[in-house]
Coordinates of C-alpha atoms and ligand atoms in Angstrom, one line a residue:
Chain A
X1 CA 6.8 16.1 10.1
X2 CA 8.7 15.5 13.3
X3 CA 7.0 12.2 13.8
X4 CA 8.7 10.9 10.8
X5 CA 12.2 10.9 12.1
X6 CA 13.1 8.2 9.7
X7 CA 15.9 7.6 7.2
X8 CA 15.8 10.0 4.3
X9 CA 15.1 8.7 0.8
X10 CA 18.0 7.8 -1.4
X11 CA 16.5 10.2 -3.9
X12 CA 16.8 13.4 -1.8
X13 CA 14.2 15.3 -3.8
X14 CA 11.6 12.8 -2.9
X15 CA 12.1 13.3 0.8
X16 CA 12.0 17.1 0.3
X17 CA 8.8 17.0 -1.7
X18 CA 7.1 14.9 1.0
X19 CA 8.3 17.3 3.7
X20 CA 7.1 20.3 1.7
X21 CA 3.7 18.6 1.3
X22 CA 3.3 18.1 5.0
X23 CA 4.5 21.7 5.7
X24 CA 2.0 23.0 3.1
X25 CA -0.9 21.1 4.8
X26 CA 0.2 22.4 8.2
X27 CA 0.2 26.0 6.8
X28 CA -3.2 25.6 5.2
X29 CA -4.4 24.2 8.6
X30 CA -3.0 27.3 10.3
X31 CA -4.9 29.5 7.9
X32 CA -8.2 27.6 8.3
X33 CA -7.8 27.7 12.1
X34 CA -7.3 31.5 12.0
X35 CA -10.4 31.9 9.9
X36 CA -12.5 30.0 12.5
X37 CA -10.9 32.0 15.3
X38 CA -11.4 35.4 13.6
X39 CA -15.0 34.5 12.6
X40 CA -15.7 33.7 16.2
X41 CA -14.1 36.9 17.4
X42 CA -16.0 38.9 14.8
X43 CA -19.3 37.4 16.1
X44 CA -18.4 37.9 19.7
X45 CA -17.2 41.5 19.3
X46 CA -19.8 42.4 16.6
X47 CA -16.9 43.4 14.3
X48 CA -18.3 43.7 10.8
X49 CA -14.9 44.6 9.3
X50 CA -13.2 41.5 10.7
X51 CA -16.1 39.4 9.4
X52 CA -15.7 40.8 5.9
X53 CA -12.0 40.1 6.1
X54 CA -12.7 36.5 7.0
X55 CA -15.0 36.1 4.0
X56 CA -12.3 37.5 1.7
X57 CA -9.5 35.3 3.2
X58 CA -11.4 32.1 2.6
X59 CA -10.3 32.3 -1.0
X60 CA -6.7 31.8 0.1
X61 CA -7.7 28.5 1.8
X62 CA -9.3 27.4 -1.5
X63 CA -6.2 28.4 -3.5
X64 CA -4.0 26.4 -1.1
X65 CA -6.1 23.4 -1.5
X66 CA -5.8 23.5 -5.2
X67 CA -2.1 24.0 -5.0
X68 CA -1.6 21.1 -2.6
X69 CA -3.8 18.8 -4.6
X70 CA -1.7 19.5 -7.7
X71 CA 1.5 18.7 -5.8
X72 CA 0.0 15.4 -4.6
X73 CA -1.1 14.4 -8.1
X74 CA 2.4 15.1 -9.3
X75 CA 3.9 13.1 -6.5
X76 CA 1.6 10.1 -7.2
X77 CA 2.3 10.2 -10.9
X78 CA 6.1 10.7 -10.8
X79 CA 7.2 9.1 -7.5
X80 CA 4.8 6.2 -7.1
X81 CA 4.8 6.5 -3.3
X82 CA 4.1 3.3 -1.3
X83 CA 3.7 2.4 2.3
X84 CA 4.2 5.3 4.7
X85 CA 5.0 7.6 1.7
X86 CA 1.6 6.8 0.2
X87 CA -0.1 7.4 3.5
X88 CA 1.5 10.8 3.7
X89 CA 0.0 11.7 0.2
X90 CA -3.4 10.2 0.9
X91 CA -3.6 11.8 4.3
X92 CA -2.7 15.2 2.9
X93 CA -5.3 14.8 0.2
X94 CA -8.0 14.0 2.8
X95 CA -7.0 16.6 5.3
X96 CA -7.0 19.5 2.7
X97 CA -10.5 18.5 1.8
X98 CA -11.6 18.8 5.4
X99 CA -9.7 22.1 5.8
X100 CA -11.3 23.6 2.8
X101 CA -14.7 22.8 4.3
X102 CA -13.6 24.3 7.6
X103 CA -12.7 27.5 5.8
X104 CA -16.1 27.5 4.1
X105 CA -17.9 27.1 7.4
X106 CA -15.9 29.8 9.0
X107 CA -16.8 32.1 6.1
X108 CA -20.4 31.2 6.5
X109 CA -20.3 32.1 10.2
X110 CA -18.6 35.4 9.3
X111 CA -21.4 36.2 6.7
X112 CA -24.0 36.2 9.5
X113 CA -22.2 38.7 11.6
X114 CA -23.6 41.9 9.9
X115 CA -27.2 40.6 10.1
X116 CA -26.7 39.7 13.8
X117 CA -25.3 43.2 14.3
X118 CA -28.6 44.6 13.1
X119 CA -30.5 43.2 16.1
X120 CA -29.9 43.6 19.8
X121 CA -27.2 41.3 21.4
X122 CA -28.7 38.2 23.0
X123 CA -27.7 36.2 26.0
X124 CA -27.0 33.2 23.7
X125 CA -24.0 34.8 22.0
X126 CA -21.8 33.9 24.9
X127 CA -22.9 30.3 24.8
X128 CA -22.2 30.1 21.0
X129 CA -18.8 31.6 21.7
X130 CA -18.0 29.0 24.3
X131 CA -19.0 26.3 21.9
X132 CA -16.8 28.0 19.3
X133 CA -13.8 28.0 21.6
X134 CA -14.2 24.3 22.3
X135 CA -14.3 23.5 18.5
X136 CA -11.4 25.8 17.9
X137 CA -9.4 23.9 20.5
X138 CA -10.2 20.7 18.7
X139 CA -9.0 22.0 15.4
X140 CA -5.9 23.4 17.1
X141 CA -5.2 20.0 18.8
X142 CA -5.5 17.9 15.6
X143 CA -3.4 20.2 13.6
X144 CA -0.7 20.0 16.3
X145 CA -1.1 16.3 16.3
X146 CA -0.6 16.2 12.6
X147 CA 2.7 18.2 12.8
X148 CA 4.1 16.1 15.7
X149 CA 2.6 12.8 14.6
X150 CA 1.1 12.3 18.1
X151 CA -1.7 9.8 17.4
X152 CA -2.7 9.9 21.1
X153 CA -3.6 13.6 20.9
X154 CA -5.6 13.0 17.7
X155 CA -7.5 10.2 19.3
X156 CA -8.2 12.3 22.3
X157 CA -9.9 14.9 20.1
X158 CA -11.8 12.2 18.3
X159 CA -13.1 10.9 21.6
X160 CA -14.0 14.4 22.8
X161 CA -16.3 15.2 19.8
X162 CA -19.2 14.2 21.9
X163 CA -18.6 17.4 24.0
X164 CA -19.2 19.5 20.9
X165 CA -22.4 17.5 20.1
X166 CA -23.7 17.9 23.6
X167 CA -23.0 21.6 23.5
X168 CA -24.8 21.9 20.2
X169 CA -27.8 19.9 21.4
X170 CA -28.2 22.0 24.5
X171 CA -27.9 25.2 22.6
X172 CA -30.3 24.0 20.0
X173 CA -33.0 23.3 22.6
X174 CA -32.5 26.6 24.4
X175 CA -32.6 28.6 21.2
X176 CA -35.8 26.9 20.0
X177 CA -37.4 27.5 23.4
X178 CA -36.4 31.2 23.3
X179 CA -37.7 31.6 19.8
X180 CA -41.0 30.1 20.8
X181 CA -41.3 32.3 23.8
X182 CA -40.2 35.6 22.2
X183 CA -40.9 36.1 18.5
X184 CA -38.3 38.9 18.4
X185 CA -35.7 36.2 19.0
X186 CA -36.6 34.4 15.7
X187 CA -34.3 36.5 13.5
X188 CA -31.1 36.4 15.6
X189 CA -32.0 33.0 16.9
X190 CA -32.1 31.4 13.5
X191 CA -28.7 32.9 12.7
X192 CA -27.2 31.7 15.9
X193 CA -28.6 28.2 15.2
X194 CA -26.9 28.2 11.9
X195 CA -23.6 29.4 13.5
X196 CA -23.9 26.6 16.1
X197 CA -24.6 24.1 13.3
X198 CA -21.5 25.3 11.4
X199 CA -19.4 25.0 14.5
X200 CA -20.7 21.4 15.0
X201 CA -19.7 20.6 11.4
X202 CA -16.2 22.1 12.0
X203 CA -15.9 19.8 15.0
X204 CA -16.8 16.9 12.7
X205 CA -14.0 17.9 10.4
X206 CA -11.6 17.9 13.3
X207 CA -12.6 14.3 14.1
X208 CA -12.2 13.4 10.4
X209 CA -8.7 14.8 10.5
X210 CA -8.0 12.9 13.8
X211 CA -8.9 9.7 12.0
X212 CA -6.7 10.5 9.1
X213 CA -3.7 11.2 11.4
X214 CA -4.3 7.8 13.1
X215 CA -4.2 6.2 9.6
X216 CA -1.2 8.2 8.6
X217 CA 0.9 7.2 11.6
X218 CA -0.3 3.6 12.3
X219 CA -1.5 2.5 8.9
X220 CA -4.8 1.2 10.4
X221 CA -8.2 2.8 10.7
X222 CA -9.9 4.1 13.8
X223 CA -13.3 2.4 14.4
X224 CA -15.3 3.8 11.5
X225 CA -18.3 5.0 13.4
X226 CA -18.3 6.3 16.9
X227 CA -21.3 5.7 19.0
X228 CA -23.4 8.9 18.9
X229 CA -26.3 10.2 20.9
X230 CA -29.5 11.3 19.1
X231 CA -29.3 14.4 17.0
X232 CA -31.3 17.3 18.3
X233 CA -33.0 17.4 14.9
X234 CA -34.4 14.0 15.8
X235 CA -35.5 14.9 19.3
X236 CA -37.3 18.1 18.9
Chain B
X1 CA 29.6 -17.3 9.9
X2 CA 28.5 -20.2 12.1
X3 CA 24.8 -19.9 11.7
X4 CA 23.7 -22.1 14.4
X5 CA 25.4 -20.2 17.2
X6 CA 23.5 -16.9 16.5
X7 CA 19.9 -16.5 17.5
X8 CA 17.6 -17.4 14.7
X9 CA 16.5 -14.4 12.7
X10 CA 13.0 -13.4 13.5
X11 CA 10.4 -12.9 10.8
X12 CA 7.3 -10.7 10.8
X13 CA 4.5 -12.9 9.5
X14 CA 1.3 -11.2 8.5
X15 CA -1.7 -13.5 8.6
X16 CA -2.1 -15.2 5.2
X17 CA -5.5 -14.9 3.6
X18 CA -7.7 -17.8 4.7
X19 CA -8.2 -20.7 2.4
X20 CA -4.8 -20.7 0.8
X21 CA -3.3 -24.1 0.4
X22 CA 0.4 -24.5 1.0
X23 CA 2.5 -25.7 -1.9
X24 CA 6.1 -25.0 -0.8
X25 CA 7.2 -25.0 2.8
X26 CA 10.7 -24.2 4.2
X27 CA 11.8 -24.8 7.7
X28 CA 15.2 -23.7 9.1
X29 CA 16.4 -23.6 5.5
X30 CA 20.0 -22.4 5.4
X31 CA 22.5 -22.3 2.5
X32 CA 26.2 -21.7 2.8
X33 CA 28.7 -21.2 -0.1
X34 CA 31.9 -22.4 1.5
X35 CA 32.0 -20.3 4.7
X36 CA 29.7 -17.7 3.6
X37 CA 26.1 -17.9 4.9
X38 CA 23.7 -16.9 2.1
X39 CA 20.4 -18.0 3.6
X40 CA 19.8 -18.1 7.3
X41 CA 17.1 -20.4 8.7
X42 CA 14.2 -19.3 6.5
X43 CA 10.7 -20.4 7.6
X44 CA 8.1 -19.8 5.0
X45 CA 4.8 -21.3 3.7
X46 CA 4.1 -20.5 0.0
X47 CA 0.6 -20.9 -1.2
X48 CA -0.5 -22.8 -4.2
X49 CA -2.3 -21.1 -7.2
X50 CA -0.9 -17.7 -6.4
X51 CA 2.1 -15.5 -7.0
X52 CA 4.7 -14.9 -4.3
X53 CA 7.2 -12.1 -4.9
X54 CA 10.6 -12.3 -3.4
X55 CA 12.2 -8.9 -2.9
X56 CA 15.3 -7.5 -1.2
X57 CA 18.6 -5.9 -1.9
X58 CA 21.1 -7.5 -4.2
X59 CA 22.9 -10.4 -2.6
X60 CA 20.3 -10.9 0.1
X61 CA 19.7 -14.5 -1.0
X62 CA 16.6 -14.4 -3.3
X63 CA 18.1 -16.5 -6.1
X64 CA 19.7 -18.8 -3.6
X65 CA 16.2 -19.4 -2.1
X66 CA 14.7 -20.1 -5.5
X67 CA 17.5 -22.6 -6.3
X68 CA 16.6 -24.5 -3.1
X69 CA 13.2 -25.2 -4.5
X70 CA 14.4 -27.1 -7.6
X71 CA 17.7 -28.1 -6.2
X72 CA 19.7 -26.0 -8.6
X73 CA 22.1 -25.4 -5.7
X74 CA 23.2 -29.1 -6.2
X75 CA 25.0 -27.8 -9.3
X76 CA 27.1 -25.4 -7.3
X77 CA 30.1 -27.3 -5.7
X78 CA 30.5 -25.0 -2.7
X79 CA 26.8 -24.8 -1.9
X80 CA 25.5 -26.6 1.1
X81 CA 21.8 -26.7 1.9
X82 CA 20.5 -27.4 5.4
X83 CA 17.1 -27.6 6.9
X84 CA 13.9 -28.6 5.1
X85 CA 12.1 -27.6 2.0
X86 CA 9.0 -29.5 1.0
X87 CA 6.6 -29.4 -1.9
X88 CA 3.2 -30.8 -1.1
X89 CA 4.8 -32.1 2.1
X90 CA 7.4 -34.0 0.3
X91 CA 11.0 -33.3 1.2
X92 CA 12.8 -31.9 -1.9
X93 CA 16.3 -32.9 -0.6
X94 CA 15.3 -36.5 0.0
X95 CA 17.6 -39.1 -1.6
X96 CA 14.6 -40.6 -3.3
X97 CA 13.9 -37.5 -5.3
X98 CA 15.2 -37.4 -8.8
X99 CA 16.5 -33.9 -9.5
X100 CA 15.7 -34.2 -13.2
X101 CA 12.1 -35.1 -12.5
X102 CA 12.0 -32.4 -9.8
X103 CA 13.0 -29.8 -12.3
X104 CA 10.2 -30.8 -14.5
X105 CA 7.8 -30.3 -11.6
X106 CA 9.5 -27.0 -10.7
X107 CA 10.0 -25.0 -13.9
X108 CA 12.4 -22.1 -13.9
X109 CA 12.6 -18.9 -15.9
X110 CA 15.7 -16.7 -15.7
X111 CA 16.5 -13.1 -16.1
X112 CA 18.1 -13.6 -19.5
X113 CA 15.9 -15.6 -21.8
X114 CA 17.7 -18.9 -22.5
X115 CA 16.1 -20.7 -25.4
X116 CA 18.0 -23.8 -26.6
X117 CA 19.8 -23.3 -29.8
X118 CA 17.0 -25.2 -31.6
X119 CA 13.8 -24.4 -33.4
X120 CA 10.8 -22.8 -31.6
X121 CA 9.0 -26.1 -31.8
X122 CA 11.9 -28.1 -30.5
X123 CA 12.4 -25.7 -27.6
X124 CA 8.9 -26.6 -26.3
X125 CA 8.8 -30.2 -27.5
X126 CA 12.1 -31.2 -25.9
X127 CA 10.8 -31.6 -22.3
X128 CA 7.6 -33.5 -23.0
X129 CA 9.5 -35.8 -25.3
X130 CA 12.2 -36.8 -22.8
X131 CA 9.6 -37.1 -20.0
X132 CA 7.5 -39.3 -22.3
X133 CA 4.4 -37.1 -22.0
X134 CA 3.4 -37.6 -25.7
X135 CA 2.5 -41.0 -27.2
X136 CA 3.0 -39.8 -30.8
X137 CA 3.8 -36.9 -33.0
X138 CA 0.3 -35.5 -33.0
X139 CA 0.1 -35.4 -29.3
X140 CA 3.5 -33.8 -29.1
X141 CA 2.4 -31.1 -31.6
X142 CA -0.8 -30.6 -29.5
X143 CA 1.3 -30.1 -26.3
X144 CA 3.5 -27.6 -28.2
X145 CA 0.5 -25.7 -29.4
X146 CA -1.3 -25.5 -26.0
X147 CA 1.9 -24.5 -24.2
X148 CA 2.6 -21.7 -26.7
X149 CA -1.0 -20.6 -26.5
X150 CA -0.9 -20.6 -22.7
X151 CA 2.3 -18.6 -22.9
X152 CA 0.5 -16.1 -25.2
X153 CA 3.0 -16.7 -28.0
X154 CA 1.1 -19.0 -30.4
X155 CA -0.4 -16.4 -32.6
X156 CA 3.0 -14.8 -33.1
X157 CA 4.9 -18.0 -33.9
X158 CA 2.4 -20.4 -35.4
X159 CA 3.7 -19.9 -38.9
X160 CA 7.4 -19.9 -38.0
X161 CA 7.7 -22.9 -35.6
X162 CA 10.7 -24.2 -37.4
X163 CA 12.8 -21.1 -37.1
X164 CA 15.4 -20.9 -34.3
X165 CA 14.1 -19.8 -30.9
X166 CA 16.9 -17.3 -30.8
X167 CA 15.4 -15.5 -33.8
X168 CA 12.6 -14.2 -31.5
X169 CA 12.7 -10.8 -29.7
X170 CA 13.7 -10.8 -26.0
X171 CA 10.1 -10.6 -24.8
X172 CA 9.0 -13.4 -27.2
X173 CA 12.0 -15.5 -26.1
X174 CA 11.0 -15.1 -22.5
X175 CA 7.5 -16.3 -23.3
X176 CA 9.0 -19.2 -25.3
X177 CA 11.0 -20.2 -22.2
X178 CA 7.7 -20.0 -20.1
X179 CA 6.0 -22.2 -22.7
X180 CA 8.9 -24.6 -22.4
X181 CA 8.4 -24.7 -18.6
X182 CA 4.6 -25.2 -18.9
X183 CA 5.0 -28.0 -21.5
X184 CA 6.1 -30.5 -18.9
X185 CA 3.1 -29.9 -16.6
X186 CA 5.0 -28.2 -13.7
X187 CA 3.4 -27.5 -10.3
X188 CA 5.6 -24.7 -9.4
X189 CA 7.2 -22.0 -11.7
X190 CA 10.2 -20.0 -10.4
X191 CA 11.0 -16.8 -12.2
X192 CA 14.2 -14.9 -11.4
X193 CA 13.9 -11.3 -12.6
X194 CA 12.0 -12.5 -15.7
X195 CA 11.3 -8.9 -17.0
X196 CA 14.4 -7.1 -16.2
X197 CA 15.6 -7.2 -19.9
X198 CA 12.2 -6.3 -21.3
X199 CA 10.4 -3.1 -22.4
X200 CA 7.2 -2.0 -20.7
X201 CA 4.9 -3.7 -23.3
X202 CA 6.8 -7.0 -23.2
X203 CA 6.8 -6.7 -19.4
X204 CA 3.1 -6.1 -19.4
X205 CA 2.6 -9.3 -21.5
X206 CA 4.6 -11.4 -19.1
X207 CA 2.8 -9.9 -16.1
X208 CA -0.6 -10.7 -17.8
X209 CA 0.7 -14.2 -18.4
X210 CA 1.8 -14.6 -14.8
X211 CA -1.7 -13.5 -13.7
X212 CA -3.2 -16.2 -15.9
X213 CA -0.8 -18.9 -14.9
X214 CA -1.7 -18.4 -11.2
X215 CA -5.0 -20.1 -11.9
X216 CA -3.1 -23.4 -12.1
X217 CA 0.4 -23.0 -10.6
X218 CA 2.3 -21.7 -7.6
X219 CA 4.5 -19.0 -9.0
X220 CA 7.5 -17.6 -7.2
X221 CA 9.0 -14.5 -8.7
X222 CA 12.1 -12.6 -7.8
X223 CA 11.9 -8.9 -8.9
X224 CA 13.8 -5.7 -8.2
X225 CA 10.8 -3.7 -9.3
X226 CA 8.6 -2.9 -6.3
X227 CA 5.9 -1.8 -8.7
X228 CA 6.0 -5.2 -10.4
X229 CA 5.9 -7.1 -7.1
X230 CA 2.9 -5.0 -6.1
X231 CA 1.2 -5.6 -9.5
X232 CA 1.7 -9.3 -9.9
X233 CA 1.9 -10.9 -6.5
X234 CA -0.5 -11.9 -3.8
X235 CA 2.2 -12.6 -1.3
X236 CA 5.5 -10.8 -0.8
X237 CA 8.6 -12.0 1.0
X238 CA 11.3 -9.5 1.9
X239 CA 14.8 -10.9 2.4
X240 CA 17.7 -9.0 3.9
X241 CA 21.2 -10.4 4.5
X242 CA 20.0 -14.0 4.0
X243 CA 17.1 -13.7 6.5
X244 CA 13.4 -13.6 5.7
X245 CA 12.5 -10.4 7.4
X246 CA 8.9 -10.0 6.6
X247 CA 6.3 -12.1 4.8
X248 CA 2.6 -11.6 4.1
X249 CA -0.1 -10.5 1.8
X250 CA 1.3 -8.1 -0.8
X251 CA -1.3 -5.5 0.0
X252 CA -0.1 -5.3 3.6
X253 CA 3.6 -5.3 2.8
X254 CA 3.1 -2.4 0.5
X255 CA 0.7 -0.3 2.5
X256 CA 1.7 -1.1 6.1
X257 CA 5.0 -3.0 6.4
X258 CA 5.8 -3.8 10.0
X259 CA 9.6 -4.1 10.0
X260 CA 11.6 -0.9 9.6
X261 CA 14.0 -2.7 7.2
X262 CA 11.1 -3.5 4.9
X263 CA 9.8 0.1 5.1
X264 CA 13.2 1.5 4.2
X265 CA 13.8 -0.9 1.4
X266 CA 10.5 -0.6 -0.4
X267 CA 10.2 3.2 -0.1
X268 CA 13.8 3.7 -1.3
X269 CA 15.4 4.9 1.9
X270 CA 18.8 4.3 3.3
X271 CA 18.6 1.3 5.6
Ligands
ATP1 N1 27.7 -19.7 -6.8 C1 28.0 -18.9 -5.7 N2 29.2 -19.1 -5.1 C2 29.5 -18.4 -4.0 N3 28.7 -17.4 -3.4 C3 27.5 -17.2 -4.0 C4 27.1 -18.0 -5.2 N4 25.9 -17.5 -5.5 C5 25.5 -16.6 -4.6 N5 26.5 -16.4 -3.7 C6 26.5 -15.5 -2.6 O1 25.3 -15.7 -1.8 C7 24.7 -14.5 -1.4 C8 23.3 -14.5 -2.0 O2 23.3 -14.5 -3.4 P1 22.0 -14.5 -4.3 O3 22.5 -14.7 -5.7 O4 21.1 -15.5 -3.8 O5 21.5 -13.1 -4.1 P2 20.2 -12.3 -4.8 O6 19.3 -11.9 -3.7 O7 19.6 -13.2 -5.8 O8 20.9 -11.1 -5.4 P3 20.6 -10.3 -6.8 O9 19.4 -9.5 -6.5 O10 21.8 -9.5 -7.0 O11 20.4 -11.3 -7.9 C9 25.6 -13.4 -2.0 O12 26.4 -12.9 -1.0 C10 26.3 -14.0 -3.1 O13 27.6 -13.4 -3.3
MG2 MG1 19.5 -13.1 -7.9

């Protein structure tokens, strides 16, 4: 990681293993991000083949998580990392857990594409896609921040998660109203709701990763709970 | 090196856990050997009833610092100590302090176990006898037994008290030396790399003992094992080139050290 322009370890292999670990996490991040992006594209373009491909590719994310976890356990057992080195390991462990979830959520979005394709396109698809792009930009930002060690960028994403929540809340209300007014909307509307919920979850994982980056770089925690508005589930 | 012409070395001080009572306090404590500066204006407050680990590269002044606390530097001709070092607010270097009594109050355990060439019993009984801590033979025997028990050695030596101390294994000898230090009711126990000659089991025994002793004493331990410092101590002091670079709760030093030199040293990087 470029943020860690610091003296190398006297034991070279230790430095190499930590660098490899960070590179692996970044690579897994890239893959998870591409799953989200492709799932969104599959939904927007009603592309069933691309959706199927996303579902299949999620297995790679899971495999990477297992591989990285093994490497971390080995590092902990054999190198006894402390201070910043320990943080690199713990951060990697937490981030791959979030990324694995992101992959799952992308898969779950992709799985809905064939069913949505069975019904007529709705005006809400564009709104879902906008929300998706926003979430995608958050994932992209935190992963960049991880690679460069720029805490400020991570914190900025963390603070912007409210935008995702607002987007979700608005979409939730509109979809519920549309489903009430037009029963033909209930089928596609339910699926879009789940997609929006999945996107909102992906946004949460991006903020988790932002918190981990802050801890990784500074050694201290971001405030544990951000002030949140009411959940739509609580308001409708 | 003329120490008083350079700016004083700065120290990163992490806030100490609240409620810790200070046992040993150093202010502007410097030591020179001839012209060579070995300790440079150290400021530190060491809490009672806890373990403070001194870490740092070879030659950084850890042993020199320990020797200030029981005035062992007096025994080195070229050594000159300046500044203040107090135990319970009382100046250690004051003329009124008897170094022999001081060394009973401040016990010391070295890297190489150094039992006297006497029996196990005599090793422990010697201190209490010369300091007049026992009124009679029974009391002396009782002190020997409690000290050996506290040092976790009693069960192993109860039936061989009159064999030579040197007949014990290295780890047992180290616990014998600790029993000898405890026997004179010390207030502070200094340990200079006490486990570096011991296997992991003997090391674990000493570490367990250190953990028990901290209920009653202030312990200051020099160690080259970062893992040991992390395991046994509540406070950690990092020395570098004679200066105290960083001092604070062990948990903080080992998870989030503030000074780059501390980071590099504890994580095994080139400094
Ligand atoms: N008796 C002495 N006479 C002269 N110089 C000494 C003496 N003892 C120590 N020094 C010097 O003082 C400096 C600090 O030595 P000290 O023994 O305190 O280091 P240390 O941190 O305990 O090292 P180590 O980890 O190797 O035991 C060193 O440069 C050392 O060479
Ligand atoms: Mg030494």
